[in-house]
mmCIF file with all atom_site columns, C-alpha atoms in Angstrom:
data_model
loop_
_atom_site.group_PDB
_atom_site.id
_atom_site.type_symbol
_atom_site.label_atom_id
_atom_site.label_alt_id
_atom_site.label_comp_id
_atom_site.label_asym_id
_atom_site.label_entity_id
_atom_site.label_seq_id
_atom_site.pdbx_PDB_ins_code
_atom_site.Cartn_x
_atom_site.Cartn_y
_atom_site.Cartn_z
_atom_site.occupancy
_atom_site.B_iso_or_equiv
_atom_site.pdbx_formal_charge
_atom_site.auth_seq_id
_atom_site.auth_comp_id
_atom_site.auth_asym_id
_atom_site.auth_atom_id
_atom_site.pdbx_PDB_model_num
ATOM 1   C CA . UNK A 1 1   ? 76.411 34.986 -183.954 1.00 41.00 ? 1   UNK A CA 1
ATOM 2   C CA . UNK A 1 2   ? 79.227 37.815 -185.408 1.00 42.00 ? 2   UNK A CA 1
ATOM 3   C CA . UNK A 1 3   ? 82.862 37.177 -185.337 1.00 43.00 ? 3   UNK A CA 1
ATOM 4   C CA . UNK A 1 4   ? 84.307 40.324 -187.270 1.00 58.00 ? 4   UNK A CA 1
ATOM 5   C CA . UNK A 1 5   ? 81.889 40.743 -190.438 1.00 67.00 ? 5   UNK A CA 1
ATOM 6   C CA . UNK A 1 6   ? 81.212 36.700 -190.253 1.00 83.00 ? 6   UNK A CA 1
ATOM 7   C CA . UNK A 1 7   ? 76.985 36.927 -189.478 1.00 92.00 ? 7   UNK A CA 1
ATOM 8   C CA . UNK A 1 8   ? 74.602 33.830 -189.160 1.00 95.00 ? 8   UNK A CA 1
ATOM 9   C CA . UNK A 1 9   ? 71.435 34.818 -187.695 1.00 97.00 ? 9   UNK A CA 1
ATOM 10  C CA . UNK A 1 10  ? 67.863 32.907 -189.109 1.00 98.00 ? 10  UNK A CA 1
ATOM 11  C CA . UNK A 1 11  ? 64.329 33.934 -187.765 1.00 98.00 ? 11  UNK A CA 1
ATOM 12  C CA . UNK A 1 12  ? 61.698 31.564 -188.708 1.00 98.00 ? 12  UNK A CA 1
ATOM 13  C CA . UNK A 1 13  ? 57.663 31.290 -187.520 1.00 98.00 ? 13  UNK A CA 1
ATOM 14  C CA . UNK A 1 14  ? 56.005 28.253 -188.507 1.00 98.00 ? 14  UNK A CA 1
ATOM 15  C CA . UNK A 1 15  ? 54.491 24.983 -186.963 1.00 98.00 ? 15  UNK A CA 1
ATOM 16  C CA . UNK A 1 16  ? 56.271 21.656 -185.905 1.00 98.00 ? 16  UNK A CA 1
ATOM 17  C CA . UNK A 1 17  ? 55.279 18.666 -188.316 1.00 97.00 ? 17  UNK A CA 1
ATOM 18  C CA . UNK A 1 18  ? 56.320 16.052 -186.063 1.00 97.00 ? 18  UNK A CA 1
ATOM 19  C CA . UNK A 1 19  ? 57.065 15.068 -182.420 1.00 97.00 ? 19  UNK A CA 1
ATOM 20  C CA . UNK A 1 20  ? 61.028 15.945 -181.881 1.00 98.00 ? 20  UNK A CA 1
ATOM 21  C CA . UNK A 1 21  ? 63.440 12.382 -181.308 1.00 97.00 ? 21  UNK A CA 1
ATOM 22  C CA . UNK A 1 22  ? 66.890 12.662 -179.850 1.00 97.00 ? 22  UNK A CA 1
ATOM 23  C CA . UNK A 1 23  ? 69.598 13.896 -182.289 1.00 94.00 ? 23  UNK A CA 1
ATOM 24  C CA . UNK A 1 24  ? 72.729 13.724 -180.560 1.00 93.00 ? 24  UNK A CA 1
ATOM 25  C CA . UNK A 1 25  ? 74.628 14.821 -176.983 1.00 94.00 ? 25  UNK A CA 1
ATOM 26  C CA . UNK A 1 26  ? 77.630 17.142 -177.173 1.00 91.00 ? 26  UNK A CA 1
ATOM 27  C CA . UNK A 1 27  ? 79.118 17.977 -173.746 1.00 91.00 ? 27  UNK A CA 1
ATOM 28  C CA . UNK A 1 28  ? 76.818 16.393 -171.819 1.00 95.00 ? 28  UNK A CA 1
ATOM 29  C CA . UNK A 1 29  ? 73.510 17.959 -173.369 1.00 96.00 ? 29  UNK A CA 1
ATOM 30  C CA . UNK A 1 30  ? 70.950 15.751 -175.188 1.00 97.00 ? 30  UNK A CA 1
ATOM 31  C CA . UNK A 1 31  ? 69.484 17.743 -178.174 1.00 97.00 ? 31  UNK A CA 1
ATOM 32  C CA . UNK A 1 32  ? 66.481 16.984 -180.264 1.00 98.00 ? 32  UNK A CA 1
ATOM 33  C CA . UNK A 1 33  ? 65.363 17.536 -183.640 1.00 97.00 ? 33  UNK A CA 1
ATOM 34  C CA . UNK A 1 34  ? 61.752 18.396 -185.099 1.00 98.00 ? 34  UNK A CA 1
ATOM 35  C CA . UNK A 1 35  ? 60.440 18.980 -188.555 1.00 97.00 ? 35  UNK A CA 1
ATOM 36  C CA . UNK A 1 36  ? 59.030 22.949 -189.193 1.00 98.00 ? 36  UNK A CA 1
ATOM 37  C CA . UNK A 1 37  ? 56.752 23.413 -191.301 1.00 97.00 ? 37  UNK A CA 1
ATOM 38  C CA . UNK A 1 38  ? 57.141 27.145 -193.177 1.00 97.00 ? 38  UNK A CA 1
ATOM 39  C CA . UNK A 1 39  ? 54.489 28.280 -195.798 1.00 96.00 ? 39  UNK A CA 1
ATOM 40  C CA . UNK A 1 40  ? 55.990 30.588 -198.210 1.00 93.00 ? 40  UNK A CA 1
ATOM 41  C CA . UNK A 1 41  ? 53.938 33.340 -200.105 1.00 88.00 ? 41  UNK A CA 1
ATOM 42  C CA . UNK A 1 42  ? 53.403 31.104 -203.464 1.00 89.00 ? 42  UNK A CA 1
ATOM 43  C CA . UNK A 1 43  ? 51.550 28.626 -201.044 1.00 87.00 ? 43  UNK A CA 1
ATOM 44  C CA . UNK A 1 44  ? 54.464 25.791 -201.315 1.00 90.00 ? 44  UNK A CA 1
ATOM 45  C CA . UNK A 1 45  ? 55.949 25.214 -197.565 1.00 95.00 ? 45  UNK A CA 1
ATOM 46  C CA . UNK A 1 46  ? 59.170 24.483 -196.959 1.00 96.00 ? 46  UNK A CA 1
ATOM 47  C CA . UNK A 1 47  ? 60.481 21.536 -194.150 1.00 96.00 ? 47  UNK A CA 1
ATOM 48  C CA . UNK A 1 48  ? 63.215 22.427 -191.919 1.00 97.00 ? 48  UNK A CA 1
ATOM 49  C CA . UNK A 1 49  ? 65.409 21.119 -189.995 1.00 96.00 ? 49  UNK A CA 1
ATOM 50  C CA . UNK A 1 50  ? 65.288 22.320 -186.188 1.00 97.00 ? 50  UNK A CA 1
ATOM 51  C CA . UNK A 1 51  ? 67.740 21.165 -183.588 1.00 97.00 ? 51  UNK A CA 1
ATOM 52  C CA . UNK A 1 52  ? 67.043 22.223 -179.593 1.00 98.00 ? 52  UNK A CA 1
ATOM 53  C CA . UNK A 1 53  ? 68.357 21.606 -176.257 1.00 97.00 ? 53  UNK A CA 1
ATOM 54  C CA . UNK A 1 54  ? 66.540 19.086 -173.977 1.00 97.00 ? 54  UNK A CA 1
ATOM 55  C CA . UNK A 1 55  ? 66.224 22.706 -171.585 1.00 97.00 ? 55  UNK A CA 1
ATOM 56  C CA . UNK A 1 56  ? 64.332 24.248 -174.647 1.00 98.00 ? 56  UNK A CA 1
ATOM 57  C CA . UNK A 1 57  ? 61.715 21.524 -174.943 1.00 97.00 ? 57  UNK A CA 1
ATOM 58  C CA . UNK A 1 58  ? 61.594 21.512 -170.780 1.00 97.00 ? 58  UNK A CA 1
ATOM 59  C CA . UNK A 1 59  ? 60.039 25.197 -171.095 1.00 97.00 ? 59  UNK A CA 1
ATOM 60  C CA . UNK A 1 60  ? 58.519 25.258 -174.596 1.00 97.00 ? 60  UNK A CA 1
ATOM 61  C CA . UNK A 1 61  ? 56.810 22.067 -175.158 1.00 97.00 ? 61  UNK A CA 1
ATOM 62  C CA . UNK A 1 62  ? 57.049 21.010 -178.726 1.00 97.00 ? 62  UNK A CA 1
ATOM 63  C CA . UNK A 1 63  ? 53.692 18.924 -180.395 1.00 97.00 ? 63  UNK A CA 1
ATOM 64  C CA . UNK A 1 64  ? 53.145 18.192 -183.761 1.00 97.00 ? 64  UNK A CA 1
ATOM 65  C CA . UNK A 1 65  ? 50.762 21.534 -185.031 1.00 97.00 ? 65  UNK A CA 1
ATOM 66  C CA . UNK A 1 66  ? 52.462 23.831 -182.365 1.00 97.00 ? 66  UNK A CA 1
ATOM 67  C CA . UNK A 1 67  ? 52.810 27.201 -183.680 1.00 98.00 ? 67  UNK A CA 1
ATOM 68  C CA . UNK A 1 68  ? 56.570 28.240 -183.373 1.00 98.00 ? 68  UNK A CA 1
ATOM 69  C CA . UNK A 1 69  ? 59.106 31.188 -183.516 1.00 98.00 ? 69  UNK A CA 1
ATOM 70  C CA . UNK A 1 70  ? 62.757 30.063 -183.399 1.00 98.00 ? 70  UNK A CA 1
ATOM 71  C CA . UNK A 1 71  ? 65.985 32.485 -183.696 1.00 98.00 ? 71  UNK A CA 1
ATOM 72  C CA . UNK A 1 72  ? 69.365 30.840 -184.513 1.00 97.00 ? 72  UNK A CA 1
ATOM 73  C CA . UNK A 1 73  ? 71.792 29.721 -186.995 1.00 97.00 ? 73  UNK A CA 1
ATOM 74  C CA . UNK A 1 74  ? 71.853 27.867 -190.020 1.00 97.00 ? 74  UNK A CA 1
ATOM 75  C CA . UNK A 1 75  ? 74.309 24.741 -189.207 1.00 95.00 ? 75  UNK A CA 1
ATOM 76  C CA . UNK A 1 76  ? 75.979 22.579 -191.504 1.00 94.00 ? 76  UNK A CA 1
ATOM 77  C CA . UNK A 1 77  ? 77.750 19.272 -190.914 1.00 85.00 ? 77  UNK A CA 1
ATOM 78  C CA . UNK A 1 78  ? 78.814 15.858 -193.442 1.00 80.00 ? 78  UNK A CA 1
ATOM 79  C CA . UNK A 1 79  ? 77.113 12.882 -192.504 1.00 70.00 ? 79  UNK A CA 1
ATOM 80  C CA . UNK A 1 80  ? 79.035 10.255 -193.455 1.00 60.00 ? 80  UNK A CA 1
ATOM 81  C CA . UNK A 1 81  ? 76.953 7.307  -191.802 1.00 61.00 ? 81  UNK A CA 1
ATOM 82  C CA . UNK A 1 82  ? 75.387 5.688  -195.355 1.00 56.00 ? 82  UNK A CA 1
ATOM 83  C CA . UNK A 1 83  ? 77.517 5.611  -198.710 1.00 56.00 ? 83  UNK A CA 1
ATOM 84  C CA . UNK A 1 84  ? 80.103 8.205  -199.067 1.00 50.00 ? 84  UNK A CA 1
ATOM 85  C CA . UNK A 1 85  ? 79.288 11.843 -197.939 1.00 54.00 ? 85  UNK A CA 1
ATOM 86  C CA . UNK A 1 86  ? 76.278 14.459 -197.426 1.00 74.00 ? 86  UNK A CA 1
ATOM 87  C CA . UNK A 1 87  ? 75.966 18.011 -196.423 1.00 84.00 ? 87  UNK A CA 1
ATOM 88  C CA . UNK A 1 88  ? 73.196 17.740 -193.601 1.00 89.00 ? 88  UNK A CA 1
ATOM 89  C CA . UNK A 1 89  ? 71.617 21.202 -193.210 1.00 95.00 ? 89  UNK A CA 1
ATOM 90  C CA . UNK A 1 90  ? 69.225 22.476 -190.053 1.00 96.00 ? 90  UNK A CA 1
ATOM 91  C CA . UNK A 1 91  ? 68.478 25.434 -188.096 1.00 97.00 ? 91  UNK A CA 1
ATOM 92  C CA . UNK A 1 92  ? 70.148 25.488 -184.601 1.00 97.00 ? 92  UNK A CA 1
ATOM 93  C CA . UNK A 1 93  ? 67.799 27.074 -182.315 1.00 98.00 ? 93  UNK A CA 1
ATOM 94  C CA . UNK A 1 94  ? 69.193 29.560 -179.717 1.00 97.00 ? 94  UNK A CA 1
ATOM 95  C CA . UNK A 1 95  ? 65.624 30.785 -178.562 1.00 97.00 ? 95  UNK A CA 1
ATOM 96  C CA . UNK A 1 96  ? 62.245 29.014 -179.003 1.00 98.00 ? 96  UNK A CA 1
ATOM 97  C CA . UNK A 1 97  ? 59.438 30.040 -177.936 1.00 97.00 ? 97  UNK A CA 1
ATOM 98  C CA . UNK A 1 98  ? 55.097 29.654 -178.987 1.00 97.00 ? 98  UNK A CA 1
ATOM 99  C CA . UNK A 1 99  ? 53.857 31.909 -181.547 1.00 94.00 ? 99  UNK A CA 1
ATOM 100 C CA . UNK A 1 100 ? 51.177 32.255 -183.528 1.00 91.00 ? 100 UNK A CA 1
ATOM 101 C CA . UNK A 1 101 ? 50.899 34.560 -186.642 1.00 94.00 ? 101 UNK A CA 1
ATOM 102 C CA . UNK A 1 102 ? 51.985 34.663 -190.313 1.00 96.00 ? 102 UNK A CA 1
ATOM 103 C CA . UNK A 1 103 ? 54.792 32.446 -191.396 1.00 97.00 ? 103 UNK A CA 1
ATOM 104 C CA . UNK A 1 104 ? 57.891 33.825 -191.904 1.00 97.00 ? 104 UNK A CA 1
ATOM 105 C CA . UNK A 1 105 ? 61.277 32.899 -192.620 1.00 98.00 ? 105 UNK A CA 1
ATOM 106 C CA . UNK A 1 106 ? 64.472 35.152 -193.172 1.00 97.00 ? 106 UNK A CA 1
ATOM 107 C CA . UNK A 1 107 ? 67.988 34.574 -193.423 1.00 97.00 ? 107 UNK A CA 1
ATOM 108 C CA . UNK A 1 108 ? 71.196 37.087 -192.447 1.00 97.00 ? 108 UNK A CA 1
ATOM 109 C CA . UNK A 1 109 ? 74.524 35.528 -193.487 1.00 96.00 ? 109 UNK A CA 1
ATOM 110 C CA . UNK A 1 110 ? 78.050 36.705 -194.098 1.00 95.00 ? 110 UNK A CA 1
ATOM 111 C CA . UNK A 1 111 ? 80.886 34.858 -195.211 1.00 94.00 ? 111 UNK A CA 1
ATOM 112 C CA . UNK A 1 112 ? 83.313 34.158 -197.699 1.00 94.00 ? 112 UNK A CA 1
ATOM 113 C CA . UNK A 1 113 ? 83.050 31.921 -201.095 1.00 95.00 ? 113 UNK A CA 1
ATOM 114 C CA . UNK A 1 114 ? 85.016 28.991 -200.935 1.00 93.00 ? 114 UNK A CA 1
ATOM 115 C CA . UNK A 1 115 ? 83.843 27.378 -204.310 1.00 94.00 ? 115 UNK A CA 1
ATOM 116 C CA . UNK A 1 116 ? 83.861 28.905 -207.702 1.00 95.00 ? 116 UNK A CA 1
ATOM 117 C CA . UNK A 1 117 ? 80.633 30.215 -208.450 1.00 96.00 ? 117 UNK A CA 1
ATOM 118 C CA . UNK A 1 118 ? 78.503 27.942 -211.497 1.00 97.00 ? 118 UNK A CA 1
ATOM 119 C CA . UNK A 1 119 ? 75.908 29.871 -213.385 1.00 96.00 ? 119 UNK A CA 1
ATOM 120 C CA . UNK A 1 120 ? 73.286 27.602 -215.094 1.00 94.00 ? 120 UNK A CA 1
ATOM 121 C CA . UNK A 1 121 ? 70.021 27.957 -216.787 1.00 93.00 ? 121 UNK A CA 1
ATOM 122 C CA . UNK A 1 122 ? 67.013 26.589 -216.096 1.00 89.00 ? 122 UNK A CA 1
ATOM 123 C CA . UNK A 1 123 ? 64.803 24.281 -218.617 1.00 89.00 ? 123 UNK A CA 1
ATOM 124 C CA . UNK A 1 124 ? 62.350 27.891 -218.730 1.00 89.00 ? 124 UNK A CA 1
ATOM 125 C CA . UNK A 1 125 ? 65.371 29.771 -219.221 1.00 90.00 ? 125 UNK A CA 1
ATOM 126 C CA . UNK A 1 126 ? 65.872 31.510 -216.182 1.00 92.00 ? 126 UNK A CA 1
ATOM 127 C CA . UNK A 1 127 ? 69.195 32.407 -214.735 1.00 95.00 ? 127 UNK A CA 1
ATOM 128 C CA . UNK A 1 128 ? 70.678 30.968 -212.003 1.00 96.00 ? 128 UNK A CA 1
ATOM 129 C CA . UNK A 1 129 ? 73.878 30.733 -209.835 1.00 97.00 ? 129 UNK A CA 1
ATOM 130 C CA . UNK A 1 130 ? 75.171 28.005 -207.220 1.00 97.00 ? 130 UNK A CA 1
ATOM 131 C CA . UNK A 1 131 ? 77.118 29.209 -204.651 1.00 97.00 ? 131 UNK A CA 1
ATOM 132 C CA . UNK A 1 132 ? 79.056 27.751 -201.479 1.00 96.00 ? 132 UNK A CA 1
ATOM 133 C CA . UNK A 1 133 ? 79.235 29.874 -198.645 1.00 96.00 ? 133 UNK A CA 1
ATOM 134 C CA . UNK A 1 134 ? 81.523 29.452 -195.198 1.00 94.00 ? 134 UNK A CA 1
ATOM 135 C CA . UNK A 1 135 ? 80.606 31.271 -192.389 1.00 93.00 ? 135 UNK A CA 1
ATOM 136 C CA . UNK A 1 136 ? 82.999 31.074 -189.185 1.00 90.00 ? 136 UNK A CA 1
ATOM 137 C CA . UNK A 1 137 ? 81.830 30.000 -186.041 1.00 87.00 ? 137 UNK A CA 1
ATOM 138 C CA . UNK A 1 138 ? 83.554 31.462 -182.659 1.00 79.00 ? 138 UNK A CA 1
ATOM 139 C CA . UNK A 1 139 ? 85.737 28.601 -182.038 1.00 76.00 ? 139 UNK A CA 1
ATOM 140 C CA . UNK A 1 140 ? 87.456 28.307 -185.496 1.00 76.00 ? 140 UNK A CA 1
ATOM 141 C CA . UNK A 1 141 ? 84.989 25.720 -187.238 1.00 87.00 ? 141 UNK A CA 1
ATOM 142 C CA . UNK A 1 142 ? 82.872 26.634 -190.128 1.00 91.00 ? 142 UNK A CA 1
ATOM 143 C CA . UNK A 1 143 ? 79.001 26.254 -191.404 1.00 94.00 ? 143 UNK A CA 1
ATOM 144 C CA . UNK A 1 144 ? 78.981 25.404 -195.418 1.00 95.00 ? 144 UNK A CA 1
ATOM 145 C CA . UNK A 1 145 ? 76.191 26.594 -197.063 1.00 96.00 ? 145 UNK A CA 1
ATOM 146 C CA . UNK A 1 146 ? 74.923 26.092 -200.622 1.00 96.00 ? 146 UNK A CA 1
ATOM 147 C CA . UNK A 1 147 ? 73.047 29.117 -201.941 1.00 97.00 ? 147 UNK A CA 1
ATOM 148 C CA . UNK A 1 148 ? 71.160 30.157 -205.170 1.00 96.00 ? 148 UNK A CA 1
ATOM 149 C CA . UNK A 1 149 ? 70.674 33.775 -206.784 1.00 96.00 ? 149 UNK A CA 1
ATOM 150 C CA . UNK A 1 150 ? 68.164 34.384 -209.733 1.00 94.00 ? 150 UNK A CA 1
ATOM 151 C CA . UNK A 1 151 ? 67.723 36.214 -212.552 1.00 93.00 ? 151 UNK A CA 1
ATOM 152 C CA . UNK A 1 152 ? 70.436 39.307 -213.040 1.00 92.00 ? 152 UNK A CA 1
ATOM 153 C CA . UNK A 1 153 ? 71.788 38.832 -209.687 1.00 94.00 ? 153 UNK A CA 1
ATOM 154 C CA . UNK A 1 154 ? 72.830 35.133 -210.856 1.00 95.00 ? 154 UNK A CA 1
ATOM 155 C CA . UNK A 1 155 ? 75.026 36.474 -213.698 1.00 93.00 ? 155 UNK A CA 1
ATOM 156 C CA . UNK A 1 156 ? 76.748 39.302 -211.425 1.00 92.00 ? 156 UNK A CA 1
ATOM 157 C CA . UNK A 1 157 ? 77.374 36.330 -209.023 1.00 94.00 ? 157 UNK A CA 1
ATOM 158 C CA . UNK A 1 158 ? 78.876 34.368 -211.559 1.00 93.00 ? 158 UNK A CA 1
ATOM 159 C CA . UNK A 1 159 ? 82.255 37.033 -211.880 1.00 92.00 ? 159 UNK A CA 1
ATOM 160 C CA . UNK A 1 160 ? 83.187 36.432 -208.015 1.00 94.00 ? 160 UNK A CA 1
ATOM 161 C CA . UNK A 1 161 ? 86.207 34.487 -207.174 1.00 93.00 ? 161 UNK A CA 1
ATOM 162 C CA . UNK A 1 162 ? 86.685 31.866 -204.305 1.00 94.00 ? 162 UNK A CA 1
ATOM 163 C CA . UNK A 1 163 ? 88.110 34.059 -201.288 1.00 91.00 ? 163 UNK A CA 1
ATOM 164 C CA . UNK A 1 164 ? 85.104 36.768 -201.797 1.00 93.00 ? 164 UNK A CA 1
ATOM 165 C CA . UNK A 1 165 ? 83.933 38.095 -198.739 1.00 93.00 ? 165 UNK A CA 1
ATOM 166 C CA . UNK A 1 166 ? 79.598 38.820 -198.919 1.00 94.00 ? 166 UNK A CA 1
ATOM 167 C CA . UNK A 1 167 ? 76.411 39.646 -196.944 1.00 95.00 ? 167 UNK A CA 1
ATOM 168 C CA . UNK A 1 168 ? 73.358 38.270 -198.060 1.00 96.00 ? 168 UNK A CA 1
ATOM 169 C CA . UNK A 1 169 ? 69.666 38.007 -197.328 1.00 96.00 ? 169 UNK A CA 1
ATOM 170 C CA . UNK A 1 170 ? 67.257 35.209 -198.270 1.00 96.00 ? 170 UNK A CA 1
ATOM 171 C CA . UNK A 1 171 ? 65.246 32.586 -197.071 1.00 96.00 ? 171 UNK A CA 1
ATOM 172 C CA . UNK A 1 172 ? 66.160 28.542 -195.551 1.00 97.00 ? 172 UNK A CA 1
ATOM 173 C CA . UNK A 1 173 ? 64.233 26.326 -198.421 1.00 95.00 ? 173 UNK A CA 1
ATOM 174 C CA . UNK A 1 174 ? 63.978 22.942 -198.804 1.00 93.00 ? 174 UNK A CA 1
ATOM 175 C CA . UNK A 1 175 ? 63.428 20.953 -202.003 1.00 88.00 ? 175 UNK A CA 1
ATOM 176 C CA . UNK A 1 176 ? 63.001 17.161 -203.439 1.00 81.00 ? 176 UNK A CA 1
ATOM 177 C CA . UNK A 1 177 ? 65.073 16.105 -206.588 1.00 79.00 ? 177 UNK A CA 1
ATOM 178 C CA . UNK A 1 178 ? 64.789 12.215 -207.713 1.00 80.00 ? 178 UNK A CA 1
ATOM 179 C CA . UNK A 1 179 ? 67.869 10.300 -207.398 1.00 78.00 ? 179 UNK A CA 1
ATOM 180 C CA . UNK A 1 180 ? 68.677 7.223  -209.544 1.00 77.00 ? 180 UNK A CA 1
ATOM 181 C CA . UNK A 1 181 ? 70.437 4.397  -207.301 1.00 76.00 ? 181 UNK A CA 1
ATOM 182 C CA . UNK A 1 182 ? 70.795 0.822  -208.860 1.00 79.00 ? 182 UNK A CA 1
ATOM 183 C CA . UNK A 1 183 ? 68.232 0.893  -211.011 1.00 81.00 ? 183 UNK A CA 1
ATOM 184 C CA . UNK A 1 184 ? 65.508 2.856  -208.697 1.00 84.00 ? 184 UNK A CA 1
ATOM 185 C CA . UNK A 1 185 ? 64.311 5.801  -208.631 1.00 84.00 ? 185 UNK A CA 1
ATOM 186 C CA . UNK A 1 186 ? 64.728 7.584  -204.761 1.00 79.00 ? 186 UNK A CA 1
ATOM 187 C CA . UNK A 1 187 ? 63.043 11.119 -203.446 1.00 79.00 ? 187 UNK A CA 1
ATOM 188 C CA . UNK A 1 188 ? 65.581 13.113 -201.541 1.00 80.00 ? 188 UNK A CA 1
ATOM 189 C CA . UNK A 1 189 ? 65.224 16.291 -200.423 1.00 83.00 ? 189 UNK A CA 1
ATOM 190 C CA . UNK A 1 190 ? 68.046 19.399 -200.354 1.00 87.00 ? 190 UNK A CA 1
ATOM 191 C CA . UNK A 1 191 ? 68.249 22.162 -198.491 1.00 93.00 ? 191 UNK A CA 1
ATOM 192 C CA . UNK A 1 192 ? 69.657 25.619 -199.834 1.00 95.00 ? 192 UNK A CA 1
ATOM 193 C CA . UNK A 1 193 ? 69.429 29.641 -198.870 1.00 97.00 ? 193 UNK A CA 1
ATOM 194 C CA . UNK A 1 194 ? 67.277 31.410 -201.567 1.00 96.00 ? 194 UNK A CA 1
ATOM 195 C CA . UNK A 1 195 ? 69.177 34.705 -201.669 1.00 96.00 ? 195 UNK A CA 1
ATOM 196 C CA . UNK A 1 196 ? 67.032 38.004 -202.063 1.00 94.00 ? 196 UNK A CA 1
ATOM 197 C CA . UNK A 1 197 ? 69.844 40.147 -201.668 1.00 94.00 ? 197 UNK A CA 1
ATOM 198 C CA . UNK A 1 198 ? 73.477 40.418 -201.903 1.00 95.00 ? 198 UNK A CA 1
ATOM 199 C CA . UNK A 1 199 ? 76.297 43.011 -201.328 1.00 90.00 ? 199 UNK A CA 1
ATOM 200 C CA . UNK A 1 200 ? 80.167 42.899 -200.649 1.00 87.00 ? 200 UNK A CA 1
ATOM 201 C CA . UNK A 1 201 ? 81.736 42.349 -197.312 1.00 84.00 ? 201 UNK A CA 1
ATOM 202 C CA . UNK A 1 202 ? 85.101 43.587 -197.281 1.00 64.00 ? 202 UNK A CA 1
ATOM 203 C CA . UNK A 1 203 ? 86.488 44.811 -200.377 1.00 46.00 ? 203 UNK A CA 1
ATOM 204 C CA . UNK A 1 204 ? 84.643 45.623 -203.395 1.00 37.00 ? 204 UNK A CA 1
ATOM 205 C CA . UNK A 1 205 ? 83.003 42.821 -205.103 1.00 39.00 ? 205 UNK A CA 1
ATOM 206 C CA . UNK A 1 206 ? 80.128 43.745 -207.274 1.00 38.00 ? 206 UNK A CA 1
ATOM 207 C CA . UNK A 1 207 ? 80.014 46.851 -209.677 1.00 35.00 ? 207 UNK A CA 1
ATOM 208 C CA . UNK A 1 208 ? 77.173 47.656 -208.125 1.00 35.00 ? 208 UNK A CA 1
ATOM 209 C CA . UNK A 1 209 ? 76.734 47.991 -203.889 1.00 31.00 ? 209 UNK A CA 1
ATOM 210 C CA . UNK A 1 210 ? 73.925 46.451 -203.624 1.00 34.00 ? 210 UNK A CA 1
ATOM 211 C CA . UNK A 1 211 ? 71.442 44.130 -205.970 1.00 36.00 ? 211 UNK A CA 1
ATOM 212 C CA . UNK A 1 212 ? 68.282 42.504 -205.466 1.00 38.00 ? 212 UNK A CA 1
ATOM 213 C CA . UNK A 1 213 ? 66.953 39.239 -207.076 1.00 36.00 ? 213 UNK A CA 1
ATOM 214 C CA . UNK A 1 214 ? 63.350 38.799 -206.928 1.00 30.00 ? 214 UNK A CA 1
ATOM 215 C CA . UNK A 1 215 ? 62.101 35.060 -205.961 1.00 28.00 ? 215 UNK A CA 1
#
C-alpha cells in the first residue's frame, strides 16, 4: 500500500508454527491468525504475527510446518481487553501462497515520526535508538510502529524531530523481555522493525542521504 510517499509493504518466507484460530470479522469476513516461524541469519527465529482471510486459507491451506510466502503490511492496533493498553503488532497478509526456500523477511516502510526519538545504550555499550513510526492507511487511519536503529545510525536518528517524514528498510522481529506483575515474574514478547536502512522522505532530514546500520 502507497498513499503519496506513505509505503507499507512486508515480504516474509517462513513456516506456520501453529494451526490458524479465528481472529476477528470486519464487514462480514472472518479472518484468522497463525504463528510464522522466520529463521534469521544468526540462527535465532523470529514469531510473527499473520492475519488472513477465511478465502486465503480456502485456497492455501495452512498446517503447522507448511512452508509459506506472504506479502502485506505490517498492522498495528491497542488491545485494550486485559489491564490498561497494548500495541498488538502482526503482518496482514494480502497474498499467501506455499513456498519453500530460504527464509526471508524484509520490511519497506514510510512514514512520519510522531514520538521524539530516545537514544539509549546497551549494557555492551552499543548504540541504540527507539523510534515510533505512523504510516497512513487509504482511509485516514494509521499503523504505529516501534522501530530500532543501531550503532551510528542510532545517534543520527536521535537529532530528528516528531513531524519527520522517512523511508526505511529492515526486518519484522519479535522478542521476549520479563515483566514483573505482583510479585511474579511474566515472559512477554514485543514486536519491533529492525531498521537496516534509513533516508529522508520529504524534506531533508539527515546530513547524510542515505545511512546504513548493520544488524
Amino acid at each position: 500500500m502507497q498513499t503519496d510517499w506513505n509505503e507499507n509493504h512486508a515480504f516474509l518466507r517462513g513456516e506456520a508454527a501453529a494451526e490458524p484460530v479465528v481472529s476477528h470479522e470486519n464487514r462480514g469476513v472472518t479472518y484468522w491468525t497463525f504463528p510464522l516461524r522466520v529463521e534469521r541469519l544468526s540462527g535465532a527465529e523470529d514469531r510473527l504475527n499473520v492475519v488472513v482471510s477465511a478465502g486465503q486459507l480456502e485456497q492455501c491451506p495452512v498446517t503447522p510446518g507448511t512452508e509459506l510466502e506472504i506479502e502485506g503490511e505490517v498492522r498495528s492496533f491497542n488491545n485494550k481487553s486485559g489491564r490498561g493498553s497494548r500495541l498488538v503488532i502482526t503482518l496482514f497478509a494480502r497474498s499467501l501462497r506455499r513456498a519453500e526456500g530460504e527464509h526471508a523477511n524484509d520490511l519497506s516502510l514510510a512514514g512520519v515520526l510522531c514520538k521524539s526519538p530516545v537514544l539509549r545504550r546497551t549494557p555492551l555499550g552499543r548504540d541504540i535508538c527507539d523510534l515510533m513510526l505512523a504510516v497512513n492507511r487509504r482511509y485516514g487511519r494509521a499503523d504505529y510502529l516501534p522501530c530500532i536503529v543501531w550503532g551510528s545510525l542510532a545517534q543520527r536518528c536521535a537529532s530528528l524531530s516528531v513531524g519527520d517524514g522517512v523511508r526505511l528498510e529492515g526486518r519484522l522481529q519479535s522478542r521476549q523481555y520479563i515483566k514483573v506483575e505482583n510479585g511474579q515474574n511474566l515472559t512477554r514478547t514485543a514486536f519491533e522493525v529492525s531498521v537496516m536502512k534509513l533516508e529522508p522522505a520529504g524534506a531533508a532530514i539527515l546530513p547524510e542521504q542515505t545511512q546504513q546500520a548493520s544488524l
